[in-house]
Short mmCIF file of C-alpha atoms in Angstrom, two decimals:
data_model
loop_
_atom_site.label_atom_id
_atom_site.label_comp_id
_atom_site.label_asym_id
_atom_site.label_seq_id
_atom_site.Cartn_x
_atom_site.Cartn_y
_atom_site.Cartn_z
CA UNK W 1 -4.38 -52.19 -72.98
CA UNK W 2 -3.33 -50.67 -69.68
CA UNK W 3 -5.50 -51.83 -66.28
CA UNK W 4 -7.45 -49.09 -65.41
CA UNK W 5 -7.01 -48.13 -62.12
CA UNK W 6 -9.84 -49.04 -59.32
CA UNK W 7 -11.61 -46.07 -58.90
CA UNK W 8 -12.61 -47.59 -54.79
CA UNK W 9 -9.18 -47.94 -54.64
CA UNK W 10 -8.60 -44.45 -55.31
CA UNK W 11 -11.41 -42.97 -52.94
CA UNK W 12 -9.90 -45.11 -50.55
CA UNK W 13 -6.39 -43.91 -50.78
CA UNK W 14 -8.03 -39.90 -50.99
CA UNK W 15 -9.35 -40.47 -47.59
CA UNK W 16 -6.43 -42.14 -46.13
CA UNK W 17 -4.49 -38.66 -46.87
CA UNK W 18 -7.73 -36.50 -45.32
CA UNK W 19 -7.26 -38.51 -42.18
CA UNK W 20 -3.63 -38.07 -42.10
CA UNK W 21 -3.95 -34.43 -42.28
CA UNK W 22 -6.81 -34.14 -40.05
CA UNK W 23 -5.20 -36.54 -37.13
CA UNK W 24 -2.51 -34.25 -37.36
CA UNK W 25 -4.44 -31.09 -37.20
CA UNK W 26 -6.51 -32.59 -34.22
CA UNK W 27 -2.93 -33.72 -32.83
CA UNK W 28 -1.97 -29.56 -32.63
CA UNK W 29 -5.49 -28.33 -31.54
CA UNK W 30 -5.28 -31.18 -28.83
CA UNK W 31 -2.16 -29.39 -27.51
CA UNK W 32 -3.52 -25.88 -27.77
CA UNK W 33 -3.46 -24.21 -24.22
CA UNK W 34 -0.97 -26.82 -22.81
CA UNK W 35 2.62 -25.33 -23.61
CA UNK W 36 4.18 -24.74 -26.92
CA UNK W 37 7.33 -26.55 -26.90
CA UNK W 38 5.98 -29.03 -29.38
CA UNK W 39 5.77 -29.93 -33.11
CA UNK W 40 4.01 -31.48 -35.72
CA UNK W 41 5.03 -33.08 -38.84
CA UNK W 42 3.69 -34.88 -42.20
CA UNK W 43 5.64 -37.42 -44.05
CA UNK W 44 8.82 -37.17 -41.41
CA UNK W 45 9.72 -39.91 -39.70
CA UNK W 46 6.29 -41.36 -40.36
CA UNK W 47 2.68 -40.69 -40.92
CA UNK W 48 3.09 -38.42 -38.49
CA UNK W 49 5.87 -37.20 -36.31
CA UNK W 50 5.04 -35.75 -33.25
CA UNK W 51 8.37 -34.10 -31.37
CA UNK W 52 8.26 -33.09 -27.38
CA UNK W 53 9.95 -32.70 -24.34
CA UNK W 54 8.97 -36.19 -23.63
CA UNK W 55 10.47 -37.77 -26.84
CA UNK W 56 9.29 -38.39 -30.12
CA UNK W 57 6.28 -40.56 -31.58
CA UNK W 58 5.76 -41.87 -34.46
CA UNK W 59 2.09 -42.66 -36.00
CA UNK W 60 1.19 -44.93 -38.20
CA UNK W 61 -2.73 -44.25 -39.12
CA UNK W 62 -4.85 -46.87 -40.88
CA UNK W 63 -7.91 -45.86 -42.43
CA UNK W 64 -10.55 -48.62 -43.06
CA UNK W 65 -14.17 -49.80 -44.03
CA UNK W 66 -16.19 -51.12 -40.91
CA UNK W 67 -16.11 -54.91 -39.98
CA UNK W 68 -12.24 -54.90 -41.08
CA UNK W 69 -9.96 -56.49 -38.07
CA UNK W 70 -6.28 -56.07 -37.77
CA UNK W 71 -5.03 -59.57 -37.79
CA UNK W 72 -1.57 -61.44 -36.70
CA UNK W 73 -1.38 -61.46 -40.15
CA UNK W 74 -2.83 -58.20 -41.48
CA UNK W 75 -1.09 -56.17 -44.36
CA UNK W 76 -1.48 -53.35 -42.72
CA UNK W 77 0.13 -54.25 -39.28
CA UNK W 78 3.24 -55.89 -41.52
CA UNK W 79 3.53 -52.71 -43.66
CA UNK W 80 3.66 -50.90 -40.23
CA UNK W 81 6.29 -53.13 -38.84
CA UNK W 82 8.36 -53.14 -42.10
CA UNK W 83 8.93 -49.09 -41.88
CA UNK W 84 9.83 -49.09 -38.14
CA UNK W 85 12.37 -52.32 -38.13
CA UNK W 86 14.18 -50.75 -41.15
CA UNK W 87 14.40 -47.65 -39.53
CA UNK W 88 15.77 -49.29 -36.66
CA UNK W 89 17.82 -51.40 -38.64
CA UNK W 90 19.50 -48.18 -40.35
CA UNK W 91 19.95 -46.28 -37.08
CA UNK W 92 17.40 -43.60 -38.41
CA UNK W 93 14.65 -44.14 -34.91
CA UNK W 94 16.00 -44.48 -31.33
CA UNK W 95 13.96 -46.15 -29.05
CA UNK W 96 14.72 -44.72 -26.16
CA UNK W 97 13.47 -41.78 -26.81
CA UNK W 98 11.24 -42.83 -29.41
CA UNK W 99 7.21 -44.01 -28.61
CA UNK W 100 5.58 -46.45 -32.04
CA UNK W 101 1.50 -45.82 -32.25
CA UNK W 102 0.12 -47.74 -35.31
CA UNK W 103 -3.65 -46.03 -34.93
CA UNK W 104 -6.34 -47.79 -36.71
CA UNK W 105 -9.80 -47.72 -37.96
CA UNK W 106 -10.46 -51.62 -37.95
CA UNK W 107 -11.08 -53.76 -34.64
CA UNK W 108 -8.46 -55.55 -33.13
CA UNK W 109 -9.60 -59.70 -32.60
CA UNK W 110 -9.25 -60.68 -28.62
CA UNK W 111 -6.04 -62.38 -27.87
CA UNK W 112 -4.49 -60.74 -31.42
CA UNK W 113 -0.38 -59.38 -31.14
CA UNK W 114 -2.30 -55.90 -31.69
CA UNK W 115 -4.73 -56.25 -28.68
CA UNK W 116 -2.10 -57.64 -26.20
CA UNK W 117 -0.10 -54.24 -27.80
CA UNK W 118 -2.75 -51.60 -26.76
CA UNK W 119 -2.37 -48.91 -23.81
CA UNK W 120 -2.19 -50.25 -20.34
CA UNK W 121 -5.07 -48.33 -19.68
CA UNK W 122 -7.04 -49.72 -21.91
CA UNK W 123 -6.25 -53.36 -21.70
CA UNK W 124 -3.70 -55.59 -20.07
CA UNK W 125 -0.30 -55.69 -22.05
CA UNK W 126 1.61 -58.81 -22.92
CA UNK W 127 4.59 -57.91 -24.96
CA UNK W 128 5.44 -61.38 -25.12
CA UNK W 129 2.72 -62.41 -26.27
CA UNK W 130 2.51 -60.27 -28.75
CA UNK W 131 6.03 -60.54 -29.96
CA UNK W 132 5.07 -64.91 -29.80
CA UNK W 133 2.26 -64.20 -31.74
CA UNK W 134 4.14 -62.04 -34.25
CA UNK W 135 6.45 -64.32 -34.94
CA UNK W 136 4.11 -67.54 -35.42
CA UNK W 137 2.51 -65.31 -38.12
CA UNK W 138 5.16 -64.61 -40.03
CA UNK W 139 6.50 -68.96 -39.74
CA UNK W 140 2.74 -69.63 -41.05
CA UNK W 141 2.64 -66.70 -43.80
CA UNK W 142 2.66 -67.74 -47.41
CA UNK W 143 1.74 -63.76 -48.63
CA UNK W 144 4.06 -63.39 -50.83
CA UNK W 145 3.34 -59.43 -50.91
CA UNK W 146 4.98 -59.14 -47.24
CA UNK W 147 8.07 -60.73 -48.72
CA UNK W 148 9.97 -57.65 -47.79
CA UNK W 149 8.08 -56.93 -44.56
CA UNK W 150 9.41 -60.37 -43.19
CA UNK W 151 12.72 -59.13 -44.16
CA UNK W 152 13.10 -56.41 -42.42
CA UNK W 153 11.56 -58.34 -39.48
CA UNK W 154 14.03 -61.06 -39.37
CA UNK W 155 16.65 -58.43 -39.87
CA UNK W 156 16.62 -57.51 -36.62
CA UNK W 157 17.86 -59.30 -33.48
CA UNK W 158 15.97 -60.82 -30.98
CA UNK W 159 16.69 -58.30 -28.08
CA UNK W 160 15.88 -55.22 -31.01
CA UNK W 161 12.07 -56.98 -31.60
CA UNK W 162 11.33 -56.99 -28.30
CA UNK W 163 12.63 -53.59 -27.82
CA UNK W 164 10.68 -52.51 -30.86
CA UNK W 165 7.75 -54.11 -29.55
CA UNK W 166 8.23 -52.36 -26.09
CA UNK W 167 7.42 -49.47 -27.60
CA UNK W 168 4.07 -50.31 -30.00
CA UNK W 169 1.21 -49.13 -28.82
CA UNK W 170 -2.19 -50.22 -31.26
CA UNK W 171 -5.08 -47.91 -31.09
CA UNK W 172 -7.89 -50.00 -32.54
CA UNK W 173 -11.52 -48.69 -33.03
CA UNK W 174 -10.10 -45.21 -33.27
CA UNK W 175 -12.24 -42.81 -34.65
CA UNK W 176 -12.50 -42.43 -38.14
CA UNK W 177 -11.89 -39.33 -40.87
CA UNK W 178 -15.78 -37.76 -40.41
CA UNK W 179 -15.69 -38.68 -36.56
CA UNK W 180 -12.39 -37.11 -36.47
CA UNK W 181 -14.04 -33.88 -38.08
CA UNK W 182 -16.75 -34.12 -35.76
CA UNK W 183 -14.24 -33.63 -32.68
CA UNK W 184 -12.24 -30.88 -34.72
CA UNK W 185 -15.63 -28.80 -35.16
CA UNK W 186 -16.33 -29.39 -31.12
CA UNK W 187 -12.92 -27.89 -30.33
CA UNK W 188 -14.22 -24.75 -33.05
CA UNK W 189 -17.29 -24.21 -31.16
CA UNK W 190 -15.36 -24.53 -27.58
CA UNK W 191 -13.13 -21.62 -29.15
CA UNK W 192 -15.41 -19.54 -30.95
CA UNK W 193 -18.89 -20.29 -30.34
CA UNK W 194 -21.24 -22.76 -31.87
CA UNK W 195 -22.42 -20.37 -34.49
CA UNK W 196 -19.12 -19.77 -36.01
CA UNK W 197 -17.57 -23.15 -35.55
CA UNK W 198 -18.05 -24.61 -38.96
CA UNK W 199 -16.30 -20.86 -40.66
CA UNK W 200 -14.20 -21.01 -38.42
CA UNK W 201 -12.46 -24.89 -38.50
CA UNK W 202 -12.72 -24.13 -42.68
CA UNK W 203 -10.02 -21.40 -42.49
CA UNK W 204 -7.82 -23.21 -39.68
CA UNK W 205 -8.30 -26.60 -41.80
CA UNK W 206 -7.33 -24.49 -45.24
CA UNK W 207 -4.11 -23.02 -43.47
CA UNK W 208 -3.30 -26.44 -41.79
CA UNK W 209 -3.14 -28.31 -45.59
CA UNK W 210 -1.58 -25.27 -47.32
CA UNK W 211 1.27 -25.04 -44.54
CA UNK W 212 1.54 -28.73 -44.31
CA UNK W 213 1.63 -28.45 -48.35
CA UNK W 214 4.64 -26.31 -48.08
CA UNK W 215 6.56 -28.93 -45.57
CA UNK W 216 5.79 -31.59 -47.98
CA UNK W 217 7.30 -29.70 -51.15
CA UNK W 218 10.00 -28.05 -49.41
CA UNK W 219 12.16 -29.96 -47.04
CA UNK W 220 14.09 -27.56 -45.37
CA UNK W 221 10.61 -26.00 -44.36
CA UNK W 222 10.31 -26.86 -40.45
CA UNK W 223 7.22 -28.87 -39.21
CA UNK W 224 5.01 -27.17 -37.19
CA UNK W 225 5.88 -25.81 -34.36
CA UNK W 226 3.23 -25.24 -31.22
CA UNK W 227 4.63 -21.42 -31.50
CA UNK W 228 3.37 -21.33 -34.87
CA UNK W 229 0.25 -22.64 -34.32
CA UNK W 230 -0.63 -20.98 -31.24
CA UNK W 231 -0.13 -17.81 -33.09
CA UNK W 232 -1.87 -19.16 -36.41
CA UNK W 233 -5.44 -20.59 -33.99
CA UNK W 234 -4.88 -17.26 -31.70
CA UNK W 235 -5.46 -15.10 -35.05
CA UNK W 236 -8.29 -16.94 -36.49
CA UNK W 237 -10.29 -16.95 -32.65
CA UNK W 238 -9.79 -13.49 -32.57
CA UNK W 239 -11.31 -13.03 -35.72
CA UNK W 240 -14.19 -14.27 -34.82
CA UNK W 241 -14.67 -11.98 -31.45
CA UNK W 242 -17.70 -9.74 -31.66
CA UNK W 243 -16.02 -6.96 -32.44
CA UNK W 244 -14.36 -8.49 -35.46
CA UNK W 245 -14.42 -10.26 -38.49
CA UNK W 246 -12.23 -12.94 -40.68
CA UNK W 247 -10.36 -11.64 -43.42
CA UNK W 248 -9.62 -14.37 -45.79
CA UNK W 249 -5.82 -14.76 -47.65
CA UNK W 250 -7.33 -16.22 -50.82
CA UNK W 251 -9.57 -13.38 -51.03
CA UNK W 252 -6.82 -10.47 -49.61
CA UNK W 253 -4.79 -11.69 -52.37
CA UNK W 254 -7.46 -11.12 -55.33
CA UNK W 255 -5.98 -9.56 -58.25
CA UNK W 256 -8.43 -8.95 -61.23
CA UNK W 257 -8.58 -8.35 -64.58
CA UNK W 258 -9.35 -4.80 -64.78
CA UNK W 259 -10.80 -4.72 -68.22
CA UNK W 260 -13.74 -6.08 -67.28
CA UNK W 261 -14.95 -3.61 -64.98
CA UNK W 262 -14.62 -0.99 -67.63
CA UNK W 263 -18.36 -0.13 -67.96
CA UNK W 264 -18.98 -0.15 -63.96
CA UNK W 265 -20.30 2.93 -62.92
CA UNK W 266 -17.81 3.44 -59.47
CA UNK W 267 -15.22 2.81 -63.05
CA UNK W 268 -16.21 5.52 -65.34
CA UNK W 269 -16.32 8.21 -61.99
CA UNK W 270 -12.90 7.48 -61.82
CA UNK W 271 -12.95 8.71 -65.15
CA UNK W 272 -14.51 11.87 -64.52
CA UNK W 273 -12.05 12.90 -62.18
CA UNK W 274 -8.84 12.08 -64.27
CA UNK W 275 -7.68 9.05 -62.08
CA UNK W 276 -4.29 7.40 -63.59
CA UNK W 277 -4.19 3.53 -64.53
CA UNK W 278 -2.72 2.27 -61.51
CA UNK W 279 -4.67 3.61 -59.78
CA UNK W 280 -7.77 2.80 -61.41
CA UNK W 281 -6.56 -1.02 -61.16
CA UNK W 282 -6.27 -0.68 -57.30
CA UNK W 283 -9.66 0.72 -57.18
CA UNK W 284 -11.21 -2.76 -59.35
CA UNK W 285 -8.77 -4.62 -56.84
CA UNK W 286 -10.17 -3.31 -53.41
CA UNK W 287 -14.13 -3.64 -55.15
CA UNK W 288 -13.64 -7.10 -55.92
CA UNK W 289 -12.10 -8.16 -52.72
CA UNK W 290 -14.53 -6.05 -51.22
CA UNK W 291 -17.60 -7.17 -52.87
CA UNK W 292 -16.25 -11.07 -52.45
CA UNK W 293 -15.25 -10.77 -48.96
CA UNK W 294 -18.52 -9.09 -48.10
CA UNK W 295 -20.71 -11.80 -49.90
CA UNK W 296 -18.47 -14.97 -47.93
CA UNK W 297 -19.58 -13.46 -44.89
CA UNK W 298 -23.11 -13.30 -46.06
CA UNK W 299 -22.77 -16.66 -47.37
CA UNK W 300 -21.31 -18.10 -43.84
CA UNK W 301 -24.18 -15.79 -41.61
CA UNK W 302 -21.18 -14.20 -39.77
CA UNK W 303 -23.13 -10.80 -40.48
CA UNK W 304 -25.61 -9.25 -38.10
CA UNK W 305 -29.03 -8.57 -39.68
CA UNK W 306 -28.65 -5.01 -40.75
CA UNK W 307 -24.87 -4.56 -40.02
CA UNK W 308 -24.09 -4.21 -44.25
CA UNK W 309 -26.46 -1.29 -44.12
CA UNK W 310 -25.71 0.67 -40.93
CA UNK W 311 -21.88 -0.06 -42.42
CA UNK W 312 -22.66 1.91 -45.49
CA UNK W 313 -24.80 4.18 -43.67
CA UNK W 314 -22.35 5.14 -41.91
CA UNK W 315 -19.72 5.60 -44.93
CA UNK W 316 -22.46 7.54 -46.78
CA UNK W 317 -23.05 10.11 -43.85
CA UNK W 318 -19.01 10.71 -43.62
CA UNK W 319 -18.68 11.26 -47.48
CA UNK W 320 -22.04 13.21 -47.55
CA UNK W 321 -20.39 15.96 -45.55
CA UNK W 322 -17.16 16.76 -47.32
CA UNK W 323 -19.16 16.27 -50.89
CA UNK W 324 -21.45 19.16 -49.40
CA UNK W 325 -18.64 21.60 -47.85
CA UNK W 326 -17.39 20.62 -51.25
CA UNK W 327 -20.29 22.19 -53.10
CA UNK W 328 -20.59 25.18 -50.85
CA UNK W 329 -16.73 26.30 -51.55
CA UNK W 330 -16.79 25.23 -55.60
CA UNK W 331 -20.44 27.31 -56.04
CA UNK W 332 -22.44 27.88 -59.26
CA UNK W 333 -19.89 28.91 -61.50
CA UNK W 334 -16.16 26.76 -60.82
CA UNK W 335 -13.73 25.43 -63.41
CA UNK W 336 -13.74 21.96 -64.62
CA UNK W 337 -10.41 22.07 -63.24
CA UNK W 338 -11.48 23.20 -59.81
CA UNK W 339 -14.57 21.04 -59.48
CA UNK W 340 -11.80 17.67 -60.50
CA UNK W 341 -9.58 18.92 -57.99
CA UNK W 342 -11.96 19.45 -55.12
CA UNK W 343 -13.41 15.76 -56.35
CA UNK W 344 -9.87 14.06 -55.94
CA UNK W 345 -9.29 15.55 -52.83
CA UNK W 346 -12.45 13.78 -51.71
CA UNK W 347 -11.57 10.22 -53.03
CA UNK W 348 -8.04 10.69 -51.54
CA UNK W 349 -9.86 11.03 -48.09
CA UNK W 350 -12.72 8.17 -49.20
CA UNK W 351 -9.12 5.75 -49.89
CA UNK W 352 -6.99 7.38 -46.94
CA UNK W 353 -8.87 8.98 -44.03
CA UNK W 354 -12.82 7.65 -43.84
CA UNK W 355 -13.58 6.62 -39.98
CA UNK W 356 -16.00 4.18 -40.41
CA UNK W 357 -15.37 0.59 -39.98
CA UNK W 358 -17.98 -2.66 -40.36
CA UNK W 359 -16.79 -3.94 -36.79
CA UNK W 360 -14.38 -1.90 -34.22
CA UNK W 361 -11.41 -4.69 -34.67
CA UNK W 362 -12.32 -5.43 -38.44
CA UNK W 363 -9.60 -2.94 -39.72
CA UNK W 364 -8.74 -4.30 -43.30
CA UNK W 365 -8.06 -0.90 -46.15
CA UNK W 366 -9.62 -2.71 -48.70
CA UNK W 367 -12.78 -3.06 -46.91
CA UNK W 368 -13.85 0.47 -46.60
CA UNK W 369 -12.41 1.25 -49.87
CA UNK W 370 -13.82 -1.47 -51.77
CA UNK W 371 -17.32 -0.29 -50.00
CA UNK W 372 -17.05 2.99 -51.56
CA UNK W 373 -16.29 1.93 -54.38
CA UNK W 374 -19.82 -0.67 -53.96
CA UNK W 375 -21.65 2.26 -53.34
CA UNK W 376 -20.35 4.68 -56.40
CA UNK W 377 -21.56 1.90 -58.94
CA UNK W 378 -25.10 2.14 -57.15
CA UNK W 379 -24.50 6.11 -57.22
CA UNK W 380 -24.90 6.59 -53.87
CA UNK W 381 -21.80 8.66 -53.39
CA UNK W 382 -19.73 10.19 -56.35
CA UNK W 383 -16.61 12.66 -56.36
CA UNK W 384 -16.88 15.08 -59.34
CA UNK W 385 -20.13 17.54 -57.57
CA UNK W 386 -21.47 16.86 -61.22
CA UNK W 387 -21.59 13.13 -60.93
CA UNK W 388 -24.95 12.17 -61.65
CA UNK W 389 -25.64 14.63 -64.22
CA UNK W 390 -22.66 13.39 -66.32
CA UNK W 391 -23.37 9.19 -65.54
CA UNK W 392 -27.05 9.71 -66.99
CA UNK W 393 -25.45 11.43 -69.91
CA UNK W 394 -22.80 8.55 -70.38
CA UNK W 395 -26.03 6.01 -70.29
CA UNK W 396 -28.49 8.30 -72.43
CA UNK W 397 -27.03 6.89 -75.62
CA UNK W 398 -27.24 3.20 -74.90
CA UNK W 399 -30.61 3.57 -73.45
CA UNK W 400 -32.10 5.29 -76.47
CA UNK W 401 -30.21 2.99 -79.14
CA UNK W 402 -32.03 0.23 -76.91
CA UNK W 403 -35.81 1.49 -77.39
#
């Protein structure tokens, strides 16, 4: 019977990739505002590959439980070494222009090869030391399990290890995958406000992982670029101005099954007025994304109190106009054919022309269109003149087989 895998295990690996992804995210907000000849990488040259004017750096990130300490003889500072000697070994990471940060979780014990490795600002470096202490570790080692991380060491001359370790820097202590969130939402609410932080860090964090996705899967995709991201966080903070709202891709993309909205009400007025297929379809597509867009918002309190209803308010007044210059010119006695063609020259202005927007900036088609659509299925605005009269008639027949 096959071992089943450790489910702790598992968890533990899950969070290791959140924390890559959201190091690297906080990595590109960090640099937001500073210049954007910069980029950002998953899975490159390591971890993370950061690429600027001043060189390159890799990151190695280490994700683990409190009280852990990065020993002389840790797995995880072997494993580290292992990937950076045989890159150096194969010519594949120059170290002049290339800067090694192994950025952990766990503590790093006094007098350690990690600690005398940490930023001169933060303690006093001994590369020495640390290169002494490196090597006693791997004379004393017995793991078996670093077999290959040994290797790789011993594989490289004397004057490469000390160049190698010229160019570690340890991080110890560093902050974790939920503190790292923490600073990510602080940089939201220094961009957009407090109130909108949270929204707002969800939609950058969803395009972050589905563009970093897209590296991943596709190799000749490009990492990210500080252009590209300055654009990308630009978008999203101006989204979230006063005088706008977010429009979400997921949601922009909705396509539904049309057959289920057959017995709507806004559905059977587009019957009334002899509305084609397609056409019907794009009216269920701009209700749902409507409808779903509408209710997020709700969801996330980006709405004022009130600002749904002066919205529609608005819409109704504008449609309430034309529907009455509408009845004026058709009178008491006009054609069916007259009184359909006066209504679809009302929903082509409803779909093409209406004024009204929910916010000045918030200038999305489907938005208004959907609405209308939200407000035919309560009937408060129709496009045949007769469209009341003929949806009560439509309903009389259920509602009598029903009492």
């Amino acid at each position: 019977m096959a071992e089943k895998a450790d489910p702790f295990e598992a968890s533990a690996s899950a969070i290791g990739y959140v924390y890559q992804l959201r190091k690297a995210l906080h990595l590109c907000v960090e640099r937001y505002g500073r210049g954007i000849d910069w980029s950002v990488a998953i899975e490159a040259g390591d971890d993370i590959e950061e690429v600027s004017k001043g060189g390159t750096v890799y990151y190695q990130l280490k994700h683990r439980a409190p009280g852990v300490s990065l020993t002389d003889a840790s797995t995880d500072l072997w494993k580290t070494l292992r990937i950076w000697a045989h890159a150096i070994a194969n010519h594949q990471l120059d170290l002049d222009e290339t800067d090694l940060v192994l950025m952990t979780t766990a503590e790093l014990p006094r007098g350690s090869a990690a600690s005398l490795l940490q930023p001169g600002a933060v303690c006093s470096r001994d590369e020495s030391g640390a290169l002494e202490a490196l090597t006693a570790a791997r004379t004393a080692s017995t793991n078996r399990d670093l077999k290959k991380a040994f290797e790789a060491f011993d594989a490289l001359t004397e004057e490469q290890r000390q160049r190698m370790v010229g160019r570690i820097q340890v991080l110890g202590r560093a902050p974790d995958v939920e503190t790292v969130g923490g600073l990510l939402l602080e940089r939201a609410a220094t961009a957009v406000g407090h109130t909108y932080a949270s929204p707002f860090l969800s939609r950058l964090e969803g395009w972050f992982f589905q563009r970093t996705i897209r590296q991943l899967r596709a190799r000749d995709v490009d990492a990210i670029s500080g252009n590209e991201f300055d654009q990308v966080f630009t978008d999203y903070r101006n989204q979230f101005r006063p005088e706008n709202l977010p429009i979400d891709e997921d949601i922009a993309g909705l396509e539904p099954n049309v057959a289920t909205y057959s017995d709507h009400a806004f559905v059977r007025q587009l019957h009334l007025i002899d509305l084609g297929t397609p056409r019907v379809g794009r009216a269920v597509r701009d209700y749902m994304r409507a409808f779903t867009q509408r209710s997020r918002w709700s969801d996330e309190n980006l709405l004022l109190p009130g600002e749904i209803s002066r919205f529609e308010r608005r819409l109704v007044e504008e449609w309430g106009e034309l529907f009455e210059d509408m009845r004026d010119e058709l009178g008491d006695e006009a054609a069916e054919t007259a009184k359909v063609a006066a209504a679809r020259h009302i929903y082509r202005w409803a779909m093409t022309q209406a004024q009204s927007r929910i916010r000045q900036d918030c200038d999305e088609p489907f938005l208004t269109k959907g609405s209308f659509h939200m407000l035919a299925d309560d009937y408060e605005v129709g496009w045949h003149i007769d469209f009341v009269a003929r949806l009560m008639a439509m309903l009389e027949p259920t509602e009598a087989g029903t009492a």
